[in-house]
Tab-separated table of C-alpha atoms and ligand atoms in Angstrom:
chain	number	residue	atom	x	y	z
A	1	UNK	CA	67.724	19.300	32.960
A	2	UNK	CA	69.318	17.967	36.125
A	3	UNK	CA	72.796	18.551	36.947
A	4	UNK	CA	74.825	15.541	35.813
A	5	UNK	CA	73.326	15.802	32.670
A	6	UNK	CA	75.878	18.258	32.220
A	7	UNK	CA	78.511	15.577	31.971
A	8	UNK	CA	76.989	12.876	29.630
A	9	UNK	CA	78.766	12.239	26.053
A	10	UNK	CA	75.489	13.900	23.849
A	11	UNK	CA	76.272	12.463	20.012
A	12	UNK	CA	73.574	11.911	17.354
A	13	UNK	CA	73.752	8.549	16.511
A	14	UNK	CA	74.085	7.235	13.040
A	15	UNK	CA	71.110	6.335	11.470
A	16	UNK	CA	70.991	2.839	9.828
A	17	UNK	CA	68.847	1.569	6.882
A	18	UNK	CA	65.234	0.201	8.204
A	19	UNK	CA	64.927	-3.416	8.895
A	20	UNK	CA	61.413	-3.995	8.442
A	21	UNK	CA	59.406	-6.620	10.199
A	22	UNK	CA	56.886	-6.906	7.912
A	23	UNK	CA	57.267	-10.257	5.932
A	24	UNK	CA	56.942	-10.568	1.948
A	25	UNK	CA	58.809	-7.450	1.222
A	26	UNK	CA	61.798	-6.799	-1.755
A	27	UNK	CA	64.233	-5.102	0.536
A	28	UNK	CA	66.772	-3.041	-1.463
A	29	UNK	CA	67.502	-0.533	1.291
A	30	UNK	CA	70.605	-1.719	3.238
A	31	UNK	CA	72.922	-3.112	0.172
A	32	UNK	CA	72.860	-6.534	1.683
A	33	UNK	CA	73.815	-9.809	-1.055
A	34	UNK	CA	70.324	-11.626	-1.840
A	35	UNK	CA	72.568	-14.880	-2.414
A	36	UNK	CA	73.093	-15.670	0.935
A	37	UNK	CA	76.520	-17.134	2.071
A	38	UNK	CA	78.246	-20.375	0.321
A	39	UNK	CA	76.971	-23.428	1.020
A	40	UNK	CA	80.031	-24.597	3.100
A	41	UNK	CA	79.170	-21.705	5.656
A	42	UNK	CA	75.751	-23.035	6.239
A	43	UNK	CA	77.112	-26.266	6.497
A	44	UNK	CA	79.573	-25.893	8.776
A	45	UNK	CA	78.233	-26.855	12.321
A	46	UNK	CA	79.489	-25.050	15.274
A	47	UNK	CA	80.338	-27.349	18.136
A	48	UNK	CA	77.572	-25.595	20.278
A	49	UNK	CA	79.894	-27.520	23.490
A	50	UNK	CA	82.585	-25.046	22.686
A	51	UNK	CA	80.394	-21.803	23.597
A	52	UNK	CA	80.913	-22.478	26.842
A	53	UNK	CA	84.751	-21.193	26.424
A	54	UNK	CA	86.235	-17.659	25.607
A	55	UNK	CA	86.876	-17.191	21.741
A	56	UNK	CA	90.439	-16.786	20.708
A	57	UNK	CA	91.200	-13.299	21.353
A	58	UNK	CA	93.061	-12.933	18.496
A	59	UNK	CA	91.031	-15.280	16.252
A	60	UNK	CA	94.018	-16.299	14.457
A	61	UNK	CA	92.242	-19.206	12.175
A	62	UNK	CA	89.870	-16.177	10.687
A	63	UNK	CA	92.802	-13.700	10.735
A	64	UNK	CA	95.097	-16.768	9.311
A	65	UNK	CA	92.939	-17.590	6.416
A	66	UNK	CA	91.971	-13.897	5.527
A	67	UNK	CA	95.906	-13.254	5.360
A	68	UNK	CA	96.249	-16.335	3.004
A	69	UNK	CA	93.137	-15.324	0.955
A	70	UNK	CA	94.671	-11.966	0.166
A	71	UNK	CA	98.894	-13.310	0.273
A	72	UNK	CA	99.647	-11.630	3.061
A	73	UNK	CA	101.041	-12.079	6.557
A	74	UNK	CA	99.055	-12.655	9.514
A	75	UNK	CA	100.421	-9.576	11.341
A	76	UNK	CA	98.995	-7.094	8.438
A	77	UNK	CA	95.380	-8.061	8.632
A	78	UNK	CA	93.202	-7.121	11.642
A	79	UNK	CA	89.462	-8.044	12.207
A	80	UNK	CA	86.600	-6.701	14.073
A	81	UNK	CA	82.650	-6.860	14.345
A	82	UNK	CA	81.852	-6.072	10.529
A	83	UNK	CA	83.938	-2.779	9.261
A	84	UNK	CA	81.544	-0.433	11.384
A	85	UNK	CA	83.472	-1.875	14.502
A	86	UNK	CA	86.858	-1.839	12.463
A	87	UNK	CA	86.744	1.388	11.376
A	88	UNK	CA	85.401	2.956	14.502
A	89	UNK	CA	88.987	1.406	16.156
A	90	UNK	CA	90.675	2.947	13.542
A	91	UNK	CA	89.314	6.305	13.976
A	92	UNK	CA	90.124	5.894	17.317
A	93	UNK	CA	93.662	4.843	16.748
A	94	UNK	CA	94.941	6.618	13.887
A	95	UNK	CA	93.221	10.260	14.218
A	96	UNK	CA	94.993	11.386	16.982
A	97	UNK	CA	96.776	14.494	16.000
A	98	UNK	CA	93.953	17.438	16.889
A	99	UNK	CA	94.217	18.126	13.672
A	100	UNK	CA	91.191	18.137	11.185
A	101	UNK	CA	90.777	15.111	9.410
A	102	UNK	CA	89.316	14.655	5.722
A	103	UNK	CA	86.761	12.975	4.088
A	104	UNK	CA	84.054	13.642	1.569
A	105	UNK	CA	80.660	15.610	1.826
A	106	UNK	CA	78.852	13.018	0.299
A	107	UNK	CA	80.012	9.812	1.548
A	108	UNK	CA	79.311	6.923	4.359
A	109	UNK	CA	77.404	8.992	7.206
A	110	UNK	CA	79.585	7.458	10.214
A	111	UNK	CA	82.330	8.945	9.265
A	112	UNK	CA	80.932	12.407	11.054
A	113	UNK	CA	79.237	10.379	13.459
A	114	UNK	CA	83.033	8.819	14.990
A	115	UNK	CA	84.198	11.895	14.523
A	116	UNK	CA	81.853	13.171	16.865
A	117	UNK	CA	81.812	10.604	19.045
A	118	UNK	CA	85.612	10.591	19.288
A	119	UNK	CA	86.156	14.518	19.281
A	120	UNK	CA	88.124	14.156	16.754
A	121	UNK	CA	87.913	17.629	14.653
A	122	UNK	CA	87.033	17.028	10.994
A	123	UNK	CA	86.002	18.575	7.766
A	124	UNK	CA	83.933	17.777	4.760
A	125	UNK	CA	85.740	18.318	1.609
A	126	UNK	CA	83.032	19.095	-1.416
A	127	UNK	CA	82.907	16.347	-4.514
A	128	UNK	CA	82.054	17.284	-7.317
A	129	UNK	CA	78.661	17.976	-9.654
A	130	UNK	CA	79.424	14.395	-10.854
A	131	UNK	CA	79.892	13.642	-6.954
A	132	UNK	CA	83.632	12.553	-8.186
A	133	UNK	CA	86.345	13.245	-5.618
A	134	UNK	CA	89.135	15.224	-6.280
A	135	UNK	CA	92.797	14.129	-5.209
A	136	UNK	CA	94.154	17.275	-5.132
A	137	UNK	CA	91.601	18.777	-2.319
A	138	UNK	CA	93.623	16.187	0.064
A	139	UNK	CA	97.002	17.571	-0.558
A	140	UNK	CA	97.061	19.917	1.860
A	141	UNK	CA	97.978	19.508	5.880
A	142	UNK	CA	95.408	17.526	7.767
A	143	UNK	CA	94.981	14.549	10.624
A	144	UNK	CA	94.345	11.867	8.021
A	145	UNK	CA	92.166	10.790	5.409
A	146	UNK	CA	89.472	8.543	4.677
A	147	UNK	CA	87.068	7.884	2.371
A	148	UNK	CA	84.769	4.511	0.705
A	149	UNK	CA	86.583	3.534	-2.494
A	150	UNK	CA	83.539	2.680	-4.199
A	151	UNK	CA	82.098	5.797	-2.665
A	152	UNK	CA	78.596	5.468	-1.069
A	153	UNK	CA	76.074	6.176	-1.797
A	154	UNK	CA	77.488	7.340	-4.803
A	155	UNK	CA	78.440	3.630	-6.323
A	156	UNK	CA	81.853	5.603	-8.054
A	157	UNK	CA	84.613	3.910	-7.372
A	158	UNK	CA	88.399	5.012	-8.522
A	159	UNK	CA	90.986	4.316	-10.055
A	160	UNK	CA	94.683	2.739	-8.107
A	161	UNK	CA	96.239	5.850	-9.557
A	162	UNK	CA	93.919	8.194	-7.639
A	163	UNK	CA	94.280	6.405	-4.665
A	164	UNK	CA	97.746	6.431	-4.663
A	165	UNK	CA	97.860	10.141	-5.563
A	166	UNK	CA	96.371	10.877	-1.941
A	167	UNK	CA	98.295	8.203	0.128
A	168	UNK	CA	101.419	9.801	-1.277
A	169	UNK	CA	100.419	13.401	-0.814
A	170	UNK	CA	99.999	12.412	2.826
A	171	UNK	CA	102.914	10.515	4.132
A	172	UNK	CA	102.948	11.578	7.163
A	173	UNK	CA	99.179	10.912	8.206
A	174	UNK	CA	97.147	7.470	7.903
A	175	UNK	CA	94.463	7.134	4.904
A	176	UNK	CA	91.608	4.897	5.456
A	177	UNK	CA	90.365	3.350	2.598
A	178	UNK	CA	87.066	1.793	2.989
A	179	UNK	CA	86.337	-0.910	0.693
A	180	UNK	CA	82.977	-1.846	1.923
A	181	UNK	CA	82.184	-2.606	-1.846
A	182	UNK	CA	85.683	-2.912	-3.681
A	183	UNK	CA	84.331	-6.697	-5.057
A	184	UNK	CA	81.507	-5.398	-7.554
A	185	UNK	CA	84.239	-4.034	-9.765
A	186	UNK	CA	86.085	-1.433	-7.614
A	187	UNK	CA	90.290	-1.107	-7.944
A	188	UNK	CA	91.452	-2.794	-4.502
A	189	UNK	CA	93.992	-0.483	-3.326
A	190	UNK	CA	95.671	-3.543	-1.423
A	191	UNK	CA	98.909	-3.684	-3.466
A	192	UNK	CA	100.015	-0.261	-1.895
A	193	UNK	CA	100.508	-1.330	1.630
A	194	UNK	CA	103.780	-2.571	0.850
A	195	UNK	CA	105.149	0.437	-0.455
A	196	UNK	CA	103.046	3.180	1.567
A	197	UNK	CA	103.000	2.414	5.913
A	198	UNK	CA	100.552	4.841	6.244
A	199	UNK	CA	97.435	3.363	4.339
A	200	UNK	CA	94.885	1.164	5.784
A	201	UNK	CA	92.530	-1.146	3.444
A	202	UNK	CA	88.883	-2.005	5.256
A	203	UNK	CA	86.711	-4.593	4.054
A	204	UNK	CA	83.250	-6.293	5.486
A	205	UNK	CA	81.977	-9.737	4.814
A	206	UNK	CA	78.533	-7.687	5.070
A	207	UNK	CA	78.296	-7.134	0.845
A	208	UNK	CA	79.886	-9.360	-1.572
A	209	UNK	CA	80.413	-12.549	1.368
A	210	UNK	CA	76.413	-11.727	2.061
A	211	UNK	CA	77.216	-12.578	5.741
A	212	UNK	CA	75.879	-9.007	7.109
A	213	UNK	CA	74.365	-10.969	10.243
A	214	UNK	CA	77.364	-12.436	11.505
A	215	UNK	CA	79.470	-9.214	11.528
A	216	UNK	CA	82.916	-9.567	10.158
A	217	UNK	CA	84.661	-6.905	8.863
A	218	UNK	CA	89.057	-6.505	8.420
A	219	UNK	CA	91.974	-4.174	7.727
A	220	UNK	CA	95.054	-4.511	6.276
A	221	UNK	CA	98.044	-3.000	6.479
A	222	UNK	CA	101.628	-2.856	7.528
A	223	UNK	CA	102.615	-4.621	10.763
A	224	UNK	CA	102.706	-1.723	12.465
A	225	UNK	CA	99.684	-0.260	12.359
A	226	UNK	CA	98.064	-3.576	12.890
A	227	UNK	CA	99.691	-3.553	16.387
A	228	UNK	CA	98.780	-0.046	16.982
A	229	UNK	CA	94.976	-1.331	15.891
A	230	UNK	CA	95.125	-4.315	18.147
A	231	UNK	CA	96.740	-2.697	21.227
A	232	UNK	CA	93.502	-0.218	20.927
A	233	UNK	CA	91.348	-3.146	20.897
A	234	UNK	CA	92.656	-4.733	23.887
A	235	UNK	CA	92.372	-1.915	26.028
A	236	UNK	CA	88.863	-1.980	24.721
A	237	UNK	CA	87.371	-5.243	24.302
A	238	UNK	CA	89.559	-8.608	23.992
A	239	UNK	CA	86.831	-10.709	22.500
A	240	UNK	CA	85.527	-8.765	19.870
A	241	UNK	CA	85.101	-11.764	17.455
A	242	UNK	CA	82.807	-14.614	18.868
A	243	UNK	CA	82.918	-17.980	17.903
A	244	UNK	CA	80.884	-18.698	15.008
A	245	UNK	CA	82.110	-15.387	13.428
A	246	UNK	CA	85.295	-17.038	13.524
A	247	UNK	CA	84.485	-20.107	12.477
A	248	UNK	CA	82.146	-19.368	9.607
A	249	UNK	CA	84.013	-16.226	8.751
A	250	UNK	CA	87.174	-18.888	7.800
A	251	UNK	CA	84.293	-20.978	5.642
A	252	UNK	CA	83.304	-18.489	3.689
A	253	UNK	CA	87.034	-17.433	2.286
A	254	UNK	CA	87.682	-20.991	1.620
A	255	UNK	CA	84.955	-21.194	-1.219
A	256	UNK	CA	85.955	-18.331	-3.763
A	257	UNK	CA	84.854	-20.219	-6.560
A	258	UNK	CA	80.777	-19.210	-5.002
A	259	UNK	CA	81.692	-15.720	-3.763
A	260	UNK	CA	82.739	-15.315	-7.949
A	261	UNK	CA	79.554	-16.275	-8.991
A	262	UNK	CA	77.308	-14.346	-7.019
A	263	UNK	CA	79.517	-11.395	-7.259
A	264	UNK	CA	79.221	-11.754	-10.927
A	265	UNK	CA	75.283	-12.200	-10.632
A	266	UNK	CA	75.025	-8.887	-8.813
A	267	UNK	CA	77.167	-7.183	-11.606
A	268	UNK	CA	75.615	-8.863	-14.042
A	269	UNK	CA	72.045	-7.666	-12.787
A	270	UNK	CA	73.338	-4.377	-11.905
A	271	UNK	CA	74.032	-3.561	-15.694
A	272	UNK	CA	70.768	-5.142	-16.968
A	273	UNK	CA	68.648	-2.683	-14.361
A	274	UNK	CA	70.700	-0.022	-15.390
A	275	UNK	CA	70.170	-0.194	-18.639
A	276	UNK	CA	66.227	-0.438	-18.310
A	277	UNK	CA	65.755	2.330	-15.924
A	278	UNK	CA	67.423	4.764	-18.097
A	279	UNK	CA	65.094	3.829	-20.747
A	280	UNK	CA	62.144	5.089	-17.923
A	281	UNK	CA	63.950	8.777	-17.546
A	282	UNK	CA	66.109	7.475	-14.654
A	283	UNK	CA	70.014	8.143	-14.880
A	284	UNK	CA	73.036	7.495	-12.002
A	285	UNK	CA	76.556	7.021	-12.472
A	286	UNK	CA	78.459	4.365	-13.225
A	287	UNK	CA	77.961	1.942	-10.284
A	288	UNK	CA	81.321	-0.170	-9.168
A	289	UNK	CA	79.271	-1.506	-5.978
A	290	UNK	CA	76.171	-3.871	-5.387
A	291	UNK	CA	73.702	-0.285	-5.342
A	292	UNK	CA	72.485	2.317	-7.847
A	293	UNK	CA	72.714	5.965	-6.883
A	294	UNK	CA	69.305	7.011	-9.499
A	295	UNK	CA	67.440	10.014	-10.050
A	296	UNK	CA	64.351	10.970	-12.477
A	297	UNK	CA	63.761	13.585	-14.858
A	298	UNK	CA	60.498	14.408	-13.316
A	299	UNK	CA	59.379	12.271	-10.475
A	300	UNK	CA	61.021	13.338	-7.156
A	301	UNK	CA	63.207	10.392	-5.138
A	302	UNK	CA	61.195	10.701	-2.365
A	303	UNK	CA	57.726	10.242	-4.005
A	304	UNK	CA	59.203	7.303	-5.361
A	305	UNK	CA	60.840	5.935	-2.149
A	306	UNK	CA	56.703	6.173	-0.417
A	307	UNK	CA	55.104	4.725	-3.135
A	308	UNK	CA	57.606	1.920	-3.204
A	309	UNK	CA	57.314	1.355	0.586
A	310	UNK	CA	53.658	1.647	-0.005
A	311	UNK	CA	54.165	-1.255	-2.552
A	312	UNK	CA	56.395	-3.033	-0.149
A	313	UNK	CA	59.785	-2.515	-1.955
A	314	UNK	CA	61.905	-0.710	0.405
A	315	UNK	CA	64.786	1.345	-1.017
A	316	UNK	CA	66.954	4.282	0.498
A	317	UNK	CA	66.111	7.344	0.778
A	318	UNK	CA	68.308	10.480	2.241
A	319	UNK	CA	67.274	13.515	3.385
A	320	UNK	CA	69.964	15.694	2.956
A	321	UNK	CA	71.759	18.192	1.151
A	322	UNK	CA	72.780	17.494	-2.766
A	323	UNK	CA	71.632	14.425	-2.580
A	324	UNK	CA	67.614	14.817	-1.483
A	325	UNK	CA	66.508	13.602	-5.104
A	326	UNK	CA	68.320	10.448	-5.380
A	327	UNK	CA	67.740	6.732	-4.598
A	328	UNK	CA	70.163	4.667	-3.341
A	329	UNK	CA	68.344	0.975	-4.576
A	330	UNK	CA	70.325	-1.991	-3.785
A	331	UNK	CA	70.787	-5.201	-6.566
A	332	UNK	CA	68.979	-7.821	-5.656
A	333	UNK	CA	68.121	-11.081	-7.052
A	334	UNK	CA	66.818	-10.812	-11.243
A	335	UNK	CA	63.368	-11.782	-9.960
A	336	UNK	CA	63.454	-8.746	-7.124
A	337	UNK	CA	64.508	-6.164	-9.852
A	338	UNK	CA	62.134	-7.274	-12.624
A	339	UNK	CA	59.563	-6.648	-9.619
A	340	UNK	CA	60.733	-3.416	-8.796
A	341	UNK	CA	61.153	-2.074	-12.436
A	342	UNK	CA	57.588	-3.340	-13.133
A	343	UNK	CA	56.551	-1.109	-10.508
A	344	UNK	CA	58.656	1.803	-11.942
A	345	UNK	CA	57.265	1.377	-15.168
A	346	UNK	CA	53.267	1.719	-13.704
A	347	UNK	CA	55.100	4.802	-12.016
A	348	UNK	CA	56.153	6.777	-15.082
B	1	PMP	N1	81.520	1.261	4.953
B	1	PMP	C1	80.574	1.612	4.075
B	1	PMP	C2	80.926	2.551	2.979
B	1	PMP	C3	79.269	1.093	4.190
B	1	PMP	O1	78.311	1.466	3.334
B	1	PMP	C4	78.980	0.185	5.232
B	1	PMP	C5	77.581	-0.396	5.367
B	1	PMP	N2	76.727	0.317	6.185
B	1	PMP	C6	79.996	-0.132	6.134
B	1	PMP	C7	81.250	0.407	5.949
B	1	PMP	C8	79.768	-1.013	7.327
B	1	PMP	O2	79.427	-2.319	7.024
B	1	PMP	P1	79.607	-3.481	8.060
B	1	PMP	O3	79.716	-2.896	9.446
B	1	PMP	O4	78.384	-4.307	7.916
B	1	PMP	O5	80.853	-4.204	7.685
């Protein structure tokens, strides 16, 4: 190895879901929305003659309207290139102390992978047999908190009351709450970041808004640690939003009344699935997101995540401790489920 090898920032990437190129496939593998965004999105042209200036750095008409959406000022909401890019500022921001931060063994795998990147020092804190996390195993001293509320790729969302359980156990570090999924029937814990300045709420337009491809993702919080978030970002990057994000990004929260529905059509075929694959020997918790977390009395996950490839269905599959016999199979559209249970069925 040559010398100035020595000196290079080694991390081990995170690994995202496969985007296949093959065509004709039922891809349930990334939790993307089948529905595609609201019609007003696609609609909306972007004045192609504009591209030729800088974006607002601050893009105040998406951070404007996000702020409205949720009845909130301007200066509490920050926004970034889909949560990845949000949270990895916030990591980089908030988890400053040297001390260890917290966050579950089972849970989004970035989380270890900023921590890494960042040397910040962390540690895993066990959930459960049930994969439930326990409040009381963040009480103790630590360099902040975070954690997916819907947990992934559990689907287990909880309660306000748990939530605010750890943000008030740890007043005097930040707690990230990530909720990449809150909109499938999750508790928002947005009403607390009036009465606790040291919680952060993190959403993406990547799930429930089905815009993964344009890369919006926000925080909210108190004034002050949206400054702290945005004076990191300018020393970083000033335009981190580009123009049609912005644009389209302000669309999309304009037309609730088609985010409902097709939030309600994921739920809606979420518990129908459900239902049938437990009929099949399948069983997984109670799912508050757009994803199943299933496993099978006698078929292993993994011989059913080939075959499926095989078949052309593509769900997710992880190779790791506690979790090495369970599926992670995103909801898509009735018709892609019926598909996929179809092949189940010829499976068991
Ligand atoms: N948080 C969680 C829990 C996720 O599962 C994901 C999706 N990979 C993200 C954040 C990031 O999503 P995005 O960057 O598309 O907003």
């Amino acid at each position: 190895m040559a010398s100035w090898e020595d000196n290079i920032r080694k991390v081990v990437p995170y690994v995202p879901g496969e985007q296949p190129k093959e065509k004709n496939i039922i891809k349930l593998n990334t939790n993307e929305n089948p529905y595609g965004p609201s019609k007003r999105v696609l609609e909306k042209a972007v004045e192609l003659e504009n591209l030729k200036l800088y974006p607002d750095p601050a893009a105040t008409e998406l951070v404007d309207t996000i702020a409205a959406y949720h009845g909130l000022n301007s200066n509490q909401v920050f926004v970034g290139v889909g949560s990845d890019d949000v949270l990895a500022m916030a990591f980089l921001t908030f988890f400053n102390s040297g001390k260890k931060i917290l966050f579950p063994d089972i849970t989004y795998s970035f989380y270890d992978v900023w921590a890494e990147l960042f040397n910040i020092p962390y540690e895993t804190v066990a959930v459960d047999d049930n994969f439930r996390i326990k409040a009381s195993d963040y009480y103790g001293e630590n360099g902040g908190i975070i954690f997916p509320n819907p947990n992934a790729p559990t689907s287990i969302g909880e309660s306000l009351s748990f939530v605010e359980d750890i943000v008030k156990n740890n007043k005097d570090v930040i707690v990230i709450v990530d909720e990449a999924y809150v909109d499938f029937g999750g508790e928002t814990a947005l009403p607390l970041i009036d009465k606790y300045d040291n919680l952060l709420v993190v959403r993406t337009y990547s799930k429930s808004r089905s815009m993964a491809g344009l890369r919006i993702g926000y925080a909210m919080g108190n004034d002050k640690l949206i400054k702290y978030l945005n004076d990191v970002k300018y020393s970083y990057n000033s335009y981190t939003m580009n123009l049609p994000s912005i644009i389209l990004g302000k669309e999309s929260m304009l037309d609730d009344e088609y985010f409902k529905e097709t939030v309600r059509k994921v739920i809606d075929t979420r518990e129908w699935f459900k239902a049938e694959i437990e009929k099949l020997g399948f069983s997984c918790p109670p799912s508050k997101a757009n994803f199943l977390f299933i496993t099978h009395n006698t078929l292993t996950a993994k011989e059913i995540f080939e075959k499926a490839k095989a078949n052309k269905i593509y769900v997710r599959y992880f190779n790791k401790p506690r979790i090495d016999n369970y599926l992670r199979v995103t909801i898509g559209t009735r018709e892609e489920m019926e598909t996929f249970l179809s092949f189940l069925k010829t499976l068991v």
